[in-house]
mmCIF file of C-alpha atoms and ligand atoms in Angstrom:
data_model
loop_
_atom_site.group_PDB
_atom_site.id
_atom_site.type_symbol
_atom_site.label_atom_id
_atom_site.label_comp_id
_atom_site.label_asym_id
_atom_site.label_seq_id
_atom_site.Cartn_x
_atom_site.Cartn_y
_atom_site.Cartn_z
ATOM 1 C CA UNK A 1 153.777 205.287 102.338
ATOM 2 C CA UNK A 2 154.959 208.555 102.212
ATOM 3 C CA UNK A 3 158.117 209.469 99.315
ATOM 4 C CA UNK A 4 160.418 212.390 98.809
ATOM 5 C CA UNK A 5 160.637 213.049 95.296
ATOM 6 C CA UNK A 6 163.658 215.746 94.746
ATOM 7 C CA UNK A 7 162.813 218.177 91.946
ATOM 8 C CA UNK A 8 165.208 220.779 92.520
ATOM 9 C CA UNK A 9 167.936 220.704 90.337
ATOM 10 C CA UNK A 10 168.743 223.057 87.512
ATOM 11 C CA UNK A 11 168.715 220.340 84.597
ATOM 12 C CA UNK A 12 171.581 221.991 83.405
ATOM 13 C CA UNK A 13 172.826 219.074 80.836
ATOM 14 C CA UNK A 14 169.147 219.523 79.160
ATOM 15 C CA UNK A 15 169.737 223.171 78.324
ATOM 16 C CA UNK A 16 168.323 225.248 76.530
ATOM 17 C CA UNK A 17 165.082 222.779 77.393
ATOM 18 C CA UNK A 18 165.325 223.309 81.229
ATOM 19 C CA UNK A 19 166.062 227.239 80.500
ATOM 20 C CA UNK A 20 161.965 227.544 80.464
ATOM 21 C CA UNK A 21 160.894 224.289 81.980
ATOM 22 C CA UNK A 22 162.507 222.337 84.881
ATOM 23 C CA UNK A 23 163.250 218.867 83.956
ATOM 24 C CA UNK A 24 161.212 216.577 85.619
ATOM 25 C CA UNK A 25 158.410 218.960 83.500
ATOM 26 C CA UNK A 26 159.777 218.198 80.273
ATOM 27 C CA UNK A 27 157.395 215.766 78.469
ATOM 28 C CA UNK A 28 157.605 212.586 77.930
ATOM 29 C CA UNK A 29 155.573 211.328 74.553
ATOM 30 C CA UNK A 30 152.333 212.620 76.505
ATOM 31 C CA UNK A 31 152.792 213.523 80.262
ATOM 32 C CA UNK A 32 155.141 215.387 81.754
ATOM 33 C CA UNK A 33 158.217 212.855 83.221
ATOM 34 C CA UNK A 34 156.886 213.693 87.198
ATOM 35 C CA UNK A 35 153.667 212.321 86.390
ATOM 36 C CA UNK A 36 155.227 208.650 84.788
ATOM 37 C CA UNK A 37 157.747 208.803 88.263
ATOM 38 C CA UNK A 38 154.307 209.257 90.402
ATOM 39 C CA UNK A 39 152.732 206.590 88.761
ATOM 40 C CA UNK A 40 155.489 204.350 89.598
ATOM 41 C CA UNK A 41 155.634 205.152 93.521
ATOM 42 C CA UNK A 42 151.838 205.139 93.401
ATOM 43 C CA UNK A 43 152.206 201.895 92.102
ATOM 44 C CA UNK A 44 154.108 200.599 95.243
ATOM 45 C CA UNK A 45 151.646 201.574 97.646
ATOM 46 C CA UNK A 46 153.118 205.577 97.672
ATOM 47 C CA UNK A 47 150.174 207.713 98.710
ATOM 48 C CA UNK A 48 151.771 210.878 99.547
ATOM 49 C CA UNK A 49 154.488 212.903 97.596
ATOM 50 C CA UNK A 50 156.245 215.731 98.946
ATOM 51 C CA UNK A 51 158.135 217.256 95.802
ATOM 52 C CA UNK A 52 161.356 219.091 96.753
ATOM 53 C CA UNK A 53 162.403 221.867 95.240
ATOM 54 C CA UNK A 54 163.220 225.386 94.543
ATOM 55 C CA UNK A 55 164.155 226.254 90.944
ATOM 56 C CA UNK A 56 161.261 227.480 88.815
ATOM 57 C CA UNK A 57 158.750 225.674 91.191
ATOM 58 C CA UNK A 58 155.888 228.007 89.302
ATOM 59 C CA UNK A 59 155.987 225.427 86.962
ATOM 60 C CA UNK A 60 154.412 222.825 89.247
ATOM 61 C CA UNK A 61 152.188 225.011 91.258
ATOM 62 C CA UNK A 62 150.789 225.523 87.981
ATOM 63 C CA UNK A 63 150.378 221.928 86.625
ATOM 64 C CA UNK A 64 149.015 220.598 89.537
ATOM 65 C CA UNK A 65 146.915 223.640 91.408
ATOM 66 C CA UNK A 66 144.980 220.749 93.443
ATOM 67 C CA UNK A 67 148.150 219.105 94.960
ATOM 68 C CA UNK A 68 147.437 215.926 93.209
ATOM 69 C CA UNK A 69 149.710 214.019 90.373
ATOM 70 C CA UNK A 70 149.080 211.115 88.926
ATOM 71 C CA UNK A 71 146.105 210.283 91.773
ATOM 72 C CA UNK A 72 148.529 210.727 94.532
ATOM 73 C CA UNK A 73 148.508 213.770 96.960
ATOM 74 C CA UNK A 74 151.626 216.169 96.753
ATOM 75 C CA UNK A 75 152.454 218.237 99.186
ATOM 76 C CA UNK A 76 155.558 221.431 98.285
ATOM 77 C CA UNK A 77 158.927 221.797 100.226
ATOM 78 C CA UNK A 78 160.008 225.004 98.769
ATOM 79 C CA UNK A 79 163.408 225.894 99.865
ATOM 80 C CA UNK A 80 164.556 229.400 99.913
ATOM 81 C CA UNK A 81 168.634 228.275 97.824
ATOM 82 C CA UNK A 82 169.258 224.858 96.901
ATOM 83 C CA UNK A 83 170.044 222.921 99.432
ATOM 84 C CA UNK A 84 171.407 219.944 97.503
ATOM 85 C CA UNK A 85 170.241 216.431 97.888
ATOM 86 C CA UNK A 86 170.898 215.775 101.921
ATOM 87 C CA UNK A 87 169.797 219.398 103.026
ATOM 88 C CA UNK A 88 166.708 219.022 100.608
ATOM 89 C CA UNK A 89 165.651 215.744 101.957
ATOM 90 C CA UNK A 90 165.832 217.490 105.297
ATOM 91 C CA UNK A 91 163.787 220.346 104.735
ATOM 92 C CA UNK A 92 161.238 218.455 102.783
ATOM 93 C CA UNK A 93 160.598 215.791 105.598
ATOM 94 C CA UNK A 94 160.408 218.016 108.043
ATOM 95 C CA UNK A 95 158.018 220.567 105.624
ATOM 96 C CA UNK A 96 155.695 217.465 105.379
ATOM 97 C CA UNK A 97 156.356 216.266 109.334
ATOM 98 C CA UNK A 98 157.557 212.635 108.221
ATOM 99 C CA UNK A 99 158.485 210.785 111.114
ATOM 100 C CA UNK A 100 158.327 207.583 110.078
ATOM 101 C CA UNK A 101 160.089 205.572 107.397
ATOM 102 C CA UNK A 102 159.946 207.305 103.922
ATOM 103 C CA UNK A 103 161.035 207.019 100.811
ATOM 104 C CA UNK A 104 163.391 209.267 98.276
ATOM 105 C CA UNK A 105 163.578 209.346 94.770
ATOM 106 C CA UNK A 106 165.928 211.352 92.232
ATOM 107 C CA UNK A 107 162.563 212.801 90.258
ATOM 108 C CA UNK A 108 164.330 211.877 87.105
ATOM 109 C CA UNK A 109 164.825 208.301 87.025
ATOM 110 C CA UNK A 110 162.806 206.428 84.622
ATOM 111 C CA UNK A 111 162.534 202.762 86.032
ATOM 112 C CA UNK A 112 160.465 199.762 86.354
ATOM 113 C CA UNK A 113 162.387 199.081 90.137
ATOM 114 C CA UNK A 114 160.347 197.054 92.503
ATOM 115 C CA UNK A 115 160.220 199.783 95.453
ATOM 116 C CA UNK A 116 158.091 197.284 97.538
ATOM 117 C CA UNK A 117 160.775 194.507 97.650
ATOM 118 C CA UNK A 118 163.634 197.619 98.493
ATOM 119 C CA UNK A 119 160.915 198.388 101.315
ATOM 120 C CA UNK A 120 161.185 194.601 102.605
ATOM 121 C CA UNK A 121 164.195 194.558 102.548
ATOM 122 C CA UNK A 122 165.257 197.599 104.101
ATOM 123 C CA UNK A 123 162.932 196.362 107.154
ATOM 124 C CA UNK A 124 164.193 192.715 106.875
ATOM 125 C CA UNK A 125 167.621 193.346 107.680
ATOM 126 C CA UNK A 126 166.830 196.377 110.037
ATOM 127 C CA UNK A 127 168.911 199.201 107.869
ATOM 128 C CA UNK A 128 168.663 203.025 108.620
ATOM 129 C CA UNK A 129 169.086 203.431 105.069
ATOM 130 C CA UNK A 130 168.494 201.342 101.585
ATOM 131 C CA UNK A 131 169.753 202.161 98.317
ATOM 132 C CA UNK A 132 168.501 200.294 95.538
ATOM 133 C CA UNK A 133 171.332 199.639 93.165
ATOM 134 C CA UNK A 134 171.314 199.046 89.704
ATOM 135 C CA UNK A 135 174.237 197.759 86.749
ATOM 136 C CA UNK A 136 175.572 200.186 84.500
ATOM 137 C CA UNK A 137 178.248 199.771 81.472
ATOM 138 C CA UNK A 138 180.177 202.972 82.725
ATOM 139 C CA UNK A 139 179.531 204.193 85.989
ATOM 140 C CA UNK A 140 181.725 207.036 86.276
ATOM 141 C CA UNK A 141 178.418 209.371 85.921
ATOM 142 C CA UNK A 142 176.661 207.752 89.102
ATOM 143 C CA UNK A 143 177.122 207.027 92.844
ATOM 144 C CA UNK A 144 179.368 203.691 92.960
ATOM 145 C CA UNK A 145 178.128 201.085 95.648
ATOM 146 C CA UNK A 146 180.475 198.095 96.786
ATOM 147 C CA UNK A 147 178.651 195.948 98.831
ATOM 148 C CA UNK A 148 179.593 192.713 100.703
ATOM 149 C CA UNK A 149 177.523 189.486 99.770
ATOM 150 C CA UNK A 150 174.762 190.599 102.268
ATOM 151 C CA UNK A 151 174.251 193.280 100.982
ATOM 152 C CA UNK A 152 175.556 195.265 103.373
ATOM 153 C CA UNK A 153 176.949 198.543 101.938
ATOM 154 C CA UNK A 154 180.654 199.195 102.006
ATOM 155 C CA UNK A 155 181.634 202.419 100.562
ATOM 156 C CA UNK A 156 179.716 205.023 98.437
ATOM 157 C CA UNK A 157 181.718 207.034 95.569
ATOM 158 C CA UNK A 158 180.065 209.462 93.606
ATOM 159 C CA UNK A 159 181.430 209.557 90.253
ATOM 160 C CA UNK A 160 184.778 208.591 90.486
ATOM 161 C CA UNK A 161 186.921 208.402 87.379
ATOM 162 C CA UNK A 162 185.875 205.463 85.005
ATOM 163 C CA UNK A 163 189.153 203.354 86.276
ATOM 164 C CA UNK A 164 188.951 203.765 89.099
ATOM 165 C CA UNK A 165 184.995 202.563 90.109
ATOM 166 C CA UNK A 166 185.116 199.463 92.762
ATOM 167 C CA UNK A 167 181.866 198.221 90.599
ATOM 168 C CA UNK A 168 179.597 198.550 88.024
ATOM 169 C CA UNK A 169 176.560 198.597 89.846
ATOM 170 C CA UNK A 170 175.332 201.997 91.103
ATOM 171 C CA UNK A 171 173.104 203.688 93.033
ATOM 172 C CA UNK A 172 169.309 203.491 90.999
ATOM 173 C CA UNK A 173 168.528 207.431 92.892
ATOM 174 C CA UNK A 174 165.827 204.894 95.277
ATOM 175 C CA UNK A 175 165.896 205.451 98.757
ATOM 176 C CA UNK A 176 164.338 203.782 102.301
ATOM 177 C CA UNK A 177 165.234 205.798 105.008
ATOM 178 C CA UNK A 178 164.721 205.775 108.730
ATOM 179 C CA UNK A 179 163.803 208.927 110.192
ATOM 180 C CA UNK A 180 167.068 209.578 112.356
ATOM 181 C CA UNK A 181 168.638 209.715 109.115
ATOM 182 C CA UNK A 182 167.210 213.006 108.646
ATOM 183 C CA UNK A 183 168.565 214.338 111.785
ATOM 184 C CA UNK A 184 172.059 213.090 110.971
ATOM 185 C CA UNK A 185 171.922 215.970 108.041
ATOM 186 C CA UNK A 186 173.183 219.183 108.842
ATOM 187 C CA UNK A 187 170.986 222.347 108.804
ATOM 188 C CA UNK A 188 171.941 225.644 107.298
ATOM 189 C CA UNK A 189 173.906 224.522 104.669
ATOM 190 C CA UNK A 190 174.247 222.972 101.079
ATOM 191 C CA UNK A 191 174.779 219.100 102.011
ATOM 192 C CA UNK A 192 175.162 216.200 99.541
ATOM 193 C CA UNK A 193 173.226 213.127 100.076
ATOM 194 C CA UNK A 194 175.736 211.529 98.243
ATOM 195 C CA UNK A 195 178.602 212.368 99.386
ATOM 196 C CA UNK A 196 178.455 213.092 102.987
ATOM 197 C CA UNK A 197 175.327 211.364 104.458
ATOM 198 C CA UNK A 198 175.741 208.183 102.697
ATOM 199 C CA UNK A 199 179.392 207.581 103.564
ATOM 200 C CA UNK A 200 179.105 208.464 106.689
ATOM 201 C CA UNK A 201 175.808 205.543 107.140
ATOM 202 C CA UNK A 202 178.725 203.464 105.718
ATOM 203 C CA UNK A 203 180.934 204.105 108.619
ATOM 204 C CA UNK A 204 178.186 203.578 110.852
ATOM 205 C CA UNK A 205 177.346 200.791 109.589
ATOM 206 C CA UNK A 206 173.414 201.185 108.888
ATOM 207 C CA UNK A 207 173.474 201.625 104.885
ATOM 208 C CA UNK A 208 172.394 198.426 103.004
ATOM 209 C CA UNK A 209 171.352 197.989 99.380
ATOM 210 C CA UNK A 210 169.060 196.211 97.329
ATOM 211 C CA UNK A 211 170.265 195.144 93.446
ATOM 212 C CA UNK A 212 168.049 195.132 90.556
ATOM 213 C CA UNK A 213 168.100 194.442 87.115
ATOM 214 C CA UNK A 214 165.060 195.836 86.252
ATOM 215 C CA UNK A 215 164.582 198.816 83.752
ATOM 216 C CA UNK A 216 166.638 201.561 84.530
ATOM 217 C CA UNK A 217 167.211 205.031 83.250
ATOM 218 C CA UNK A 218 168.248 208.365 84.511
ATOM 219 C CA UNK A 219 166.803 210.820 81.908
ATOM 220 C CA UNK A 220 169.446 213.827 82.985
ATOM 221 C CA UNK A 221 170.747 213.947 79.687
ATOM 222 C CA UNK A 222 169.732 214.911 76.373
ATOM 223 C CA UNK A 223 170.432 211.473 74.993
ATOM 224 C CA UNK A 224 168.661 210.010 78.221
ATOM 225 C CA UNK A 225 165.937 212.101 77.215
ATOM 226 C CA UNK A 226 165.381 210.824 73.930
ATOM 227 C CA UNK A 227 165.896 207.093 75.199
ATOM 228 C CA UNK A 228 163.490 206.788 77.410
ATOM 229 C CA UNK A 229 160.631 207.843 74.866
ATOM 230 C CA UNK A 230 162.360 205.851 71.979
ATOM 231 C CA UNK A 231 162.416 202.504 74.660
ATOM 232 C CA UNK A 232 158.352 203.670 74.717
ATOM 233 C CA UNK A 233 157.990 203.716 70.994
ATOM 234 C CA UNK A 234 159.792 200.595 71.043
ATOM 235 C CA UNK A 235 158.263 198.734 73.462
ATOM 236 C CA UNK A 236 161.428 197.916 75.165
ATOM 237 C CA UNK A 237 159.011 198.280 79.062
ATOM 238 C CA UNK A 238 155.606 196.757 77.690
ATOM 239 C CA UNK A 239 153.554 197.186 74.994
ATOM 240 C CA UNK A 240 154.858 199.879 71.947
ATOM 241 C CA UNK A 241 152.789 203.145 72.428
ATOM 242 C CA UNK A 242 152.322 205.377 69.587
ATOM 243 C CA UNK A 243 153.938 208.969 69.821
ATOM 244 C CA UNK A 244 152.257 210.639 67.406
ATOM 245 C CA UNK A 245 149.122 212.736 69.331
ATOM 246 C CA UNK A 246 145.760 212.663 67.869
ATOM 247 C CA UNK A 247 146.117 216.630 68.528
ATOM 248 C CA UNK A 248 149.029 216.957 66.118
ATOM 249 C CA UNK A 249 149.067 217.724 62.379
ATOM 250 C CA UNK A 250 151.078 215.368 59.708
ATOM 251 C CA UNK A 251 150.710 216.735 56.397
ATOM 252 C CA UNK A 252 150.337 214.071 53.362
ATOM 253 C CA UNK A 253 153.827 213.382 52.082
ATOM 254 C CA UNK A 254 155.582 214.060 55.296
ATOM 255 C CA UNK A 255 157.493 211.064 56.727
ATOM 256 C CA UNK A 256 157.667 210.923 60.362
ATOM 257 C CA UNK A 257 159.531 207.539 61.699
ATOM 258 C CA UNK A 258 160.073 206.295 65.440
ATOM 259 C CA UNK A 259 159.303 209.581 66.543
ATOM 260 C CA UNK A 260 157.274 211.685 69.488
ATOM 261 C CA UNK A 261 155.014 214.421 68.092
ATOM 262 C CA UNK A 262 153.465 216.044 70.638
ATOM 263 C CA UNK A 263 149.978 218.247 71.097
ATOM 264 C CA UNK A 264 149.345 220.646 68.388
ATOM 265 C CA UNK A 265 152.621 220.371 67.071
ATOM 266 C CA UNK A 266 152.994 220.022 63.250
ATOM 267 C CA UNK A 267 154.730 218.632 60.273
ATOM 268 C CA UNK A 268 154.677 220.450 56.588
ATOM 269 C CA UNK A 269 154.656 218.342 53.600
ATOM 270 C CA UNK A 270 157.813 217.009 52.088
ATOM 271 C CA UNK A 271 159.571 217.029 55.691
ATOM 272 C CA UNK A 272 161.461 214.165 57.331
ATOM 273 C CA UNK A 273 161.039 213.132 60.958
ATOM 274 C CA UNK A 274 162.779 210.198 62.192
ATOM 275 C CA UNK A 275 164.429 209.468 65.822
ATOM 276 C CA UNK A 276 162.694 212.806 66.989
ATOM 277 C CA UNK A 277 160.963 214.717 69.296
ATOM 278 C CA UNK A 278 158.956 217.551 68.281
ATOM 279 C CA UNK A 279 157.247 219.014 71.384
ATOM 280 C CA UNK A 280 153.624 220.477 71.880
ATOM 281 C CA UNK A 281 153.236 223.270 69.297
ATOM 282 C CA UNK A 282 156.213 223.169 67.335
ATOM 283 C CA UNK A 283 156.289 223.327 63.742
ATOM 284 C CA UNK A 284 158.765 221.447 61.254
ATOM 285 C CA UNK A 285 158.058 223.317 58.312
ATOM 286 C CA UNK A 286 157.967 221.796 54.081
ATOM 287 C CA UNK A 287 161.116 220.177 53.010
ATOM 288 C CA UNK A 288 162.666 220.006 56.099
ATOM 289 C CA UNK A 289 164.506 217.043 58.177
ATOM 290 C CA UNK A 290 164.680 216.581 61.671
ATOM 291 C CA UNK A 291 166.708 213.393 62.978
ATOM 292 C CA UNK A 292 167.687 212.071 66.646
ATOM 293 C CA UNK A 293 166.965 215.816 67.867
ATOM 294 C CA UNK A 294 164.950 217.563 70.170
ATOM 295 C CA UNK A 295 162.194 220.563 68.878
ATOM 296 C CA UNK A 296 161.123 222.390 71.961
ATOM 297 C CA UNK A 297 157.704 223.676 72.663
ATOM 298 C CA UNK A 298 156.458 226.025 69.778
ATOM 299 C CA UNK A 299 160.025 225.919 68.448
ATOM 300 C CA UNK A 300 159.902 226.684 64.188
ATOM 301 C CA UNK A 301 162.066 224.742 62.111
ATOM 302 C CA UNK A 302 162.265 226.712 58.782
ATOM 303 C CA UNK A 303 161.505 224.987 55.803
ATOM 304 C CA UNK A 304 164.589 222.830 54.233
ATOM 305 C CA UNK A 305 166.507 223.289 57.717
ATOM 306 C CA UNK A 306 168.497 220.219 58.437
ATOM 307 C CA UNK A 307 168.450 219.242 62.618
ATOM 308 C CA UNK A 308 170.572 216.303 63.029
ATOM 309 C CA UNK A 309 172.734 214.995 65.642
ATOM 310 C CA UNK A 310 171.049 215.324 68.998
ATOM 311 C CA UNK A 311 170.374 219.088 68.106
ATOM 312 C CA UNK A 312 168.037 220.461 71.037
ATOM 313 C CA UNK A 313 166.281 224.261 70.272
ATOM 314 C CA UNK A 314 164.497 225.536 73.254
ATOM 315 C CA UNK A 315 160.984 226.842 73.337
ATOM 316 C CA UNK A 316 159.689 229.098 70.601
ATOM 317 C CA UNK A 317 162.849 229.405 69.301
ATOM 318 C CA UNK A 318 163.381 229.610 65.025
ATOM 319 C CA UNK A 319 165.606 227.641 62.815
ATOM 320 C CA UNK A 320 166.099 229.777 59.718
ATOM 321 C CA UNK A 321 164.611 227.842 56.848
ATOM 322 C CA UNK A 322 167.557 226.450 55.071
ATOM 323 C CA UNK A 323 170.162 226.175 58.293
ATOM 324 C CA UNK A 324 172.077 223.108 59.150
ATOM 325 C CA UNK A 325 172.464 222.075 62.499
ATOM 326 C CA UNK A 326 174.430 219.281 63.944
ATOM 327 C CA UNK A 327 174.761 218.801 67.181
ATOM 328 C CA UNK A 328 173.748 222.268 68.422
ATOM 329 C CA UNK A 329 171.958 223.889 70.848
ATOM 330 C CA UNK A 330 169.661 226.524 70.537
ATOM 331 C CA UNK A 331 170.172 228.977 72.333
ATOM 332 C CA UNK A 332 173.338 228.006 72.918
ATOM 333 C CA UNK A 333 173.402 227.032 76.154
ATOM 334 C CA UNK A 334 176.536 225.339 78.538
HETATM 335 N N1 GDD B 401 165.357 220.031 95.991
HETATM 336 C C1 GDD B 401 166.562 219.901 95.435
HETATM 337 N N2 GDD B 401 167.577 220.730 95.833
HETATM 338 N N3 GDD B 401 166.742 218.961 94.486
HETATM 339 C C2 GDD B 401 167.968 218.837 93.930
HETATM 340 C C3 GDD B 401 169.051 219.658 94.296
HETATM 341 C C4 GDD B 401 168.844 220.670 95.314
HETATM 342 O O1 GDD B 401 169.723 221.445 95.705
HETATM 343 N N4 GDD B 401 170.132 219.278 93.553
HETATM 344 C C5 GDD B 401 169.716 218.260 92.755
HETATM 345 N N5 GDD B 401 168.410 218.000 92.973
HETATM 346 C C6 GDD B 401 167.573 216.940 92.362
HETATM 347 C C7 GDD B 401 167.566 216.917 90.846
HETATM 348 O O2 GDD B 401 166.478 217.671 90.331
HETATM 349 C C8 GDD B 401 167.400 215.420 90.551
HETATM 350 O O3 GDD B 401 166.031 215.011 90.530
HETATM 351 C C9 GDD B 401 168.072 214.749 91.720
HETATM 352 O O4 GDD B 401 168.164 215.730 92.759
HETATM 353 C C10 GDD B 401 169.464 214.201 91.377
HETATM 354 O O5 GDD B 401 170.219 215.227 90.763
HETATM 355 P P1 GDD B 401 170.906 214.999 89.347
HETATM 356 O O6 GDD B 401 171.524 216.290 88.958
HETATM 357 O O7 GDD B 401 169.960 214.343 88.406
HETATM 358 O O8 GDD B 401 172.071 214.023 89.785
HETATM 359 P P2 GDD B 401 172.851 212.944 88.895
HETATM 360 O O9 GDD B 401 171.963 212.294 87.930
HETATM 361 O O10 GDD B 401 174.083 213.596 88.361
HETATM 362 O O11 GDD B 401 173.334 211.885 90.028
HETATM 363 C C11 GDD B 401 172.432 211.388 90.981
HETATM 364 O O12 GDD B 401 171.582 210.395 90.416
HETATM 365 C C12 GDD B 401 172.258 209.174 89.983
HETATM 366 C C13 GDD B 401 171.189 208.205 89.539
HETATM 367 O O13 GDD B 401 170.326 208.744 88.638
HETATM 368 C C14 GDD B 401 173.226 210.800 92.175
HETATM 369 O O14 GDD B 401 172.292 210.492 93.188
HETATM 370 C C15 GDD B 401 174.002 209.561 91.753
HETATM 371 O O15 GDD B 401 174.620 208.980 92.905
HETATM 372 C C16 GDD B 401 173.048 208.543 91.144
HETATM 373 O O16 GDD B 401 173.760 207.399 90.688
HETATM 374 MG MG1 MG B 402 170.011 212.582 87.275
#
């Protein structure tokens, strides 16, 4: 089976993170998050990945120099501007000559979805398309599926106004297409998956979906981010791992609680950690607290600095010992 993986995207909700690395190379407690979406699809049979993008694509050239993640063979669709998510499937199927029927993923959706039985079913009822769809408590950030009791899909609305969505379940960013959906996509423009190709299978009747219940997370934002490794730590998907790497440093008398610390990163006596992330080579220096934030790679947090409140500071980046931060970003970053 052979999956489109779209990588492209500027991550601009997880700045200043994704100033340095693009999201789906962010870490996640060990790996970065491509490898743990690999592993899925490789799960389901997915032998070959063609990742899709454009923006800082250095970045996976130079994690995986032998076209191989997770034990499944990647191939590079490089395009020359974003082309957003229609025009990038395009280019990237016909980069890697896919003429059969593939699958796409959003390359930042953290989920436990059974891709086989969205396969089957796709083939059972003869769509052009699938979408798997999953439930969401607001789903005024997502594509918005109707369906009729078959299944059958009956409109598609990205992110319509919270009052206004036809239903709460939404499209899980899982995708079995037929290959003539690819030719229905424009060329030599920007074109949105969402937003033009899918309404227009709707019309033509070919788009069907697939609901699940099964875990479900897009990890686009930074309090996405953080809940993905916290469900980890908590064992909300399996068994509870442990976040803290053999490779980092925990001074005696430091407290670090329900938190990731990553490779070589470490934490000075007397300092708090609790909720956290502190990436691969950062330092939270003596005395200080870090709390449901985000310390970027070989990011300093001065000693008695207070990070609270889904703070994010971006690689290598210093917290003046004695600063408060609440809610910031540094950089700041839109
Ligand atoms: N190659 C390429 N080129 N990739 C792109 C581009 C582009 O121009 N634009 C976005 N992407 C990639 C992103 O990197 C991401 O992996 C994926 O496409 C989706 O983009 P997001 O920016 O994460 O979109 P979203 O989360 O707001 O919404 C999408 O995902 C939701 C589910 O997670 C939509 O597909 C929604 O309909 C969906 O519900
Ligand atoms: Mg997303």
């Amino acid at each position: 089976m052979k999956a489109v993986v779209l990588v492209g995207g500027f991550g601009t909700r997880l700045r200043p993170l994704t100033l340095t690395t693009p999201k789906q190379m962010l870490p996640v407690i060990d790996r970065p998050m491509l490898e743990h979406v690999i592993a899925g699809l490789s799960r389901h049979g997915v032998d070959e990945v063609t990742l899709s993008l454009g923006y800082k694509e250095d970045v996976f050239h130079e994690a995986y120099p032998d076209s191989e993640c997770a034990g499944v063979a990647l191939k590079y669709a490089v395009e020359p501007e974003p082309l957003d998510t229609a025009g990038a499937v395009r280019f990237a199927a016909e980069a890697a000559g896919i003429d059969e029927t593939f699958i796409v993923i959003n390359g930042d959706v953290f989920t436990d979805l059974d891709v086989t039985e969205v396969w089957n079913r796709h083939h059972e009822v003869g769509a052009e398309g699938t979408i798997a769809l999953t439930p969401v408590d607001d789903p005024s950030r997502y594509g918005v599926v109707p369906t009729d009791e078959d299944g059958r899909v009956l409109g598609f609305v990205e992110k319509p106004p919270r009052d206004e969505a036809p239903t709460n379940w939404i499209n899980a960013g899982t995708y079995v297409l037929e290959p003539s959906v690819i030719r229905r996509i424009e060329t030599g423009r920007k074109v949105s998956i969402e937003r033009e190709t899918f309404p227009s299978l709707v019309e033509a009747g070919g788009l069907w979906a697939a609901q699940s219940d099964a875990y479900w997370v897009d990890a686009g934002t930074p309090q996405t981010y953080m809940q993905i490794q916290m469900d980890l730590l908590d064992g909300v998907r399996g068994a509870a791992v442990n976040g803290v790497s053999s490779g980092a440093s925990i001074a005696d008398g430091a407290i670090v609680e329900r938190s990731v610390v990553m490779d070589g990163a470490s934490v000075a006596a007397g300092a708090i950690v609790r909720d956290a992330i502190i990436s691969s080579g950062a330092r939270v220096s003596a005395d200080a607290v870090v709390e449901g934030s985000v310390v970027g790679p070989n990011a300093i947090v001065g000693e008695r600095a207070r990070i609270t409140g889904m703070t994010m500071i971006g690689d290598g980046a210093l917290v003046e010992a004695g600063t408060a931060l609440d809610g910031a970003k540094l950089p700041e970053s839109d």
